[in-house]
Amino acid sequence: MLLNLASNKTSATTPLHYSTVIPTFPIRTFSIGVFSVCLLQYIGKWYEIQKLPTNFQKGECGTATYSPKSPGVIGVFNRELLKDGTINSIAGSAKVKNPEEPAKLEVSFNGTPPGPYWVLSTDYQGHSLVYGCQEFGVFRGELAWILSREPTLPDETLEELHSILNAAGVDASKMVETPHHKCCIVHL
């Protein structure tokens, strides 16, 4: 079962798998208004599985680690392994902009203007689908990431997440895989 936070709908195509490490509650009783509780379930390490191509992420082994900062705010620490063997990282924070739309966060890094970070779907233990779009005059910047708690995701889950993107008007065929085949340095 995938939870689509943008429309508060669920899909029964993929079962939820919960970890015993992070406390959970039944998704069937999920109310988007209690996302602050769910934000605590979002913390921890996520592996970047796929993304829309960007000019600021060129490496492999991408991870995002989220940590609690204050109510409605989480710390963000992104890392990737570059072709020359160095690790590129950046720290920032994400916060809920409007409590009535708690799946829509704003993220900023090192004093940059905040950008949208919308969690379109997550089961907190296996996958997360994130989307952001900003307009800069006549230009439009569109970002999307598929994240997982493990370096891989089942094909069925990827297909379901691609369907959510396509339904939102995002061309999921443009998503590119983030390799994780030589990632021992980043994932220590």
C-alpha positions as a printed NumPy array, in Angstrom:
array([[  0.   ,   0.   ,   0.   ],
       [  1.449,   3.361,  -1.02 ],
       [  0.369,   6.518,   0.718],
       [ -0.107,   9.479,  -1.596],
       [  0.259,  12.468,   0.724],
       [ -0.52 ,  15.049,  -1.931],
       [ -4.061,  13.751,  -2.358],
       [ -4.39 ,  11.822,   0.941],
       [ -5.215,   8.627,  -0.993],
       [ -3.83 ,   5.147,  -0.632],
       [ -3.135,   2.479,  -3.205],
       [ -3.271,  -1.22 ,  -2.444],
       [ -0.718,  -2.246,  -5.085],
       [  2.34 ,  -2.414,  -2.814],
       [  2.235,  -3.605,   0.814],
       [  3.741,  -1.529,   3.593],
       [  6.682,  -3.011,   5.434],
       [  7.404,  -1.503,   8.81 ],
       [ 10.654,  -1.545,  10.718],
       [ 10.582,  -2.259,  14.432],
       [ 13.072,   0.577,  15.014],
       [ 10.756,   3.517,  14.297],
       [  7.316,   3.487,  15.965],
       [  4.484,   3.338,  13.472],
       [  0.74 ,   3.726,  13.383],
       [ -1.759,   2.157,  10.994],
       [ -1.735,   4.023,   7.679],
       [ -5.483,   3.471,   7.305],
       [ -6.015,   5.943,  10.141],
       [ -3.55 ,   8.45 ,   8.697],
       [ -4.624,  12.056,   8.803],
       [ -2.463,  14.57 ,   6.995],
       [ -3.054,  16.918,   9.916],
       [ -0.822,  14.804,  12.177],
       [  2.189,  14.996,   9.87 ],
       [  4.354,  16.399,  12.681],
       [  4.207,  12.922,  14.234],
       [  5.02 ,  11.404,  10.841],
       [  7.874,  13.854,  10.319],
       [  9.632,  12.029,  13.146],
       [  9.205,   8.792,  11.201],
       [ 10.806,  10.44 ,   8.156],
       [ 14.113,  11.06 ,   9.954],
       [ 17.097,   8.831,   9.267],
       [ 19.023,   7.848,   6.15 ],
       [ 17.429,   7.6  ,   2.708],
       [ 19.185,   6.367,  -0.442],
       [ 18.59 ,   8.247,  -3.676],
       [ 17.277,   5.676,  -6.175],
       [ 16.25 ,   7.94 ,  -9.063],
       [ 15.986,  11.643,  -9.774],
       [ 15.176,  14.11 , -12.483],
       [ 18.589,  15.253, -13.769],
       [ 19.98 ,  18.347, -12.037],
       [ 23.03 ,  20.524, -12.542],
       [ 23.957,  20.291,  -8.856],
       [ 23.912,  16.493,  -8.379],
       [ 26.396,  14.703, -10.619],
       [ 27.705,  11.91 ,  -8.395],
       [ 26.81 ,   8.379,  -7.412],
       [ 25.755,   6.85 ,  -4.111],
       [ 23.488,   9.74 ,  -3.176],
       [ 22.037,   9.757,   0.316],
       [ 19.931,  12.167,   2.326],
       [ 19.955,  11.98 ,   6.108],
       [ 17.232,  13.785,   8.023],
       [ 17.444,  14.656,  11.707],
       [ 15.039,  16.342,  14.137],
       [ 15.759,  20.024,  14.824],
       [ 12.58 ,  21.538,  16.284],
       [  8.814,  21.056,  15.86 ],
       [  8.061,  21.132,  12.136],
       [ 11.758,  21.43 ,  11.189],
       [ 14.235,  18.727,  10.188],
       [ 17.925,  18.919,   9.406],
       [ 19.015,  17.755,   5.946],
       [ 22.457,  16.322,   5.125],
       [ 23.008,  15.21 ,   1.515],
       [ 26.076,  13.291,   0.312],
       [ 27.286,  11.852,  -2.972],
       [ 30.447,  10.234,  -4.297],
       [ 32.009,  12.18 ,  -7.167],
       [ 33.912,  10.611, -10.09 ],
       [ 37.258,  11.743,  -8.649],
       [ 36.554,   9.775,  -5.454],
       [ 35.776,  12.761,  -3.254],
       [ 32.588,  13.093,  -1.256],
       [ 30.388,  16.089,  -1.981],
       [ 28.046,  17.067,   0.857],
       [ 25.729,  19.884,   1.822],
       [ 23.712,  20.61 ,   4.955],
       [ 20.448,  22.462,   5.296],
       [ 17.018,  22.296,   6.835],
       [ 13.462,  21.634,   5.768],
       [ 10.417,  23.059,   7.468],
       [  6.677,  22.869,   7.132],
       [  5.58 ,  26.157,   5.559],
       [  1.862,  25.838,   6.239],
       [  0.548,  23.489,   8.968],
       [ -2.589,  22.932,   6.867],
       [ -0.387,  21.396,   4.118],
       [  2.165,  19.518,   6.213],
       [  3.497,  17.315,   3.372],
       [  4.718,  20.477,   1.634],
       [  8.016,  21.52 ,   3.109],
       [ 10.534,  24.189,   2.168],
       [ 14.199,  23.252,   2.075],
       [ 17.206,  25.571,   2.111],
       [ 20.943,  24.936,   2.077],
       [ 23.649,  27.278,   3.392],
       [ 21.549,  30.427,   3.204],
       [ 20.006,  29.732,  -0.206],
       [ 16.412,  30.844,  -0.737],
       [ 13.995,  28.103,   0.305],
       [ 12.687,  25.76 ,  -2.356],
       [  9.693,  23.42 ,  -2.366],
       [ 10.153,  19.894,  -1.02 ],
       [  6.822,  18.137,  -1.364],
       [  6.519,  14.572,  -0.122],
       [  4.075,  13.116,  -2.655],
       [  4.209,   9.568,  -1.303],
       [  5.937,   7.691,   1.489],
       [  5.517,   4.647,   3.667],
       [  8.313,   5.958,   5.958],
       [ 10.052,   2.567,   6.028],
       [ 10.64 ,   1.749,   2.371],
       [ 10.128,   4.607,  -0.082],
       [  9.611,   8.33 ,  -0.443],
       [  8.68 ,  10.327,  -3.535],
       [  9.679,  13.977,  -3.384],
       [  8.837,  16.736,  -5.855],
       [  9.613,  20.422,  -6.165],
       [  8.967,  23.049,  -8.81 ],
       [  9.95 ,  26.706,  -8.949],
       [  9.49 ,  29.371, -11.581],
       [ 12.296,  31.829, -12.309],
       [ 10.797,  34.376, -14.678],
       [ 10.242,  32.475, -17.918],
       [ 12.185,  29.439, -16.663],
       [ 10.728,  26.558, -14.695],
       [ 12.839,  24.291, -12.518],
       [ 11.382,  20.875, -11.756],
       [ 12.979,  18.424,  -9.31 ],
       [ 11.953,  14.924,  -8.249],
       [ 13.6  ,  12.185,  -6.241],
       [ 12.693,   8.616,  -5.425],
       [ 14.274,   7.656,  -2.117],
       [ 14.503,   4.358,  -0.271],
       [ 15.699,   3.159,   3.115],
       [ 17.812,   0.598,   1.19 ],
       [ 20.015,   1.131,  -1.914],
       [ 17.362,  -0.557,  -4.106],
       [ 13.588,  -0.592,  -4.54 ],
       [ 11.347,  -3.282,  -6.048],
       [ 10.308,  -2.626,  -9.651],
       [  6.632,  -2.649,  -8.625],
       [  7.24 ,   0.221,  -6.189],
       [  9.151,   2.204,  -8.817],
       [  6.305,   1.708, -11.286],
       [  3.749,   2.938,  -8.736],
       [  5.865,   5.998,  -7.916],
       [  6.317,   6.733, -11.631],
       [  2.522,   6.546, -11.977],
       [  2.117,   9.159,  -9.242],
       [  4.585,  11.461, -11.003],
       [  2.906,  10.978, -14.375],
       [ -0.515,  11.702, -12.839],
       [  0.931,  14.935, -11.448],
       [  2.085,  15.94 , -14.948],
       [  5.752,  15.033, -14.441],
       [  7.378,  12.928, -17.167],
       [  8.699,  10.002, -15.101],
       [ 10.546,   8.63 , -18.146],
       [ 13.096,  11.429, -17.59 ],
       [ 14.076,  10.016, -14.187],
       [ 17.669,   8.728, -14.09 ],
       [ 19.039,   6.014, -11.837],
       [ 21.521,   6.885,  -9.127],
       [ 24.189,   4.146,  -9.135],
       [ 25.032,   2.523,  -5.805],
       [ 27.495,  -0.156,  -6.992],
       [ 30.656,   1.387,  -5.429],
       [ 29.218,   3.109,  -2.434],
       [ 30.992,   1.607,   0.565],
       [ 32.782,   4.912,   1.273],
       [ 29.598,   6.979,   1.428],
       [ 27.544,   4.421,   3.333],
       [ 29.909,   3.819,   6.264]])
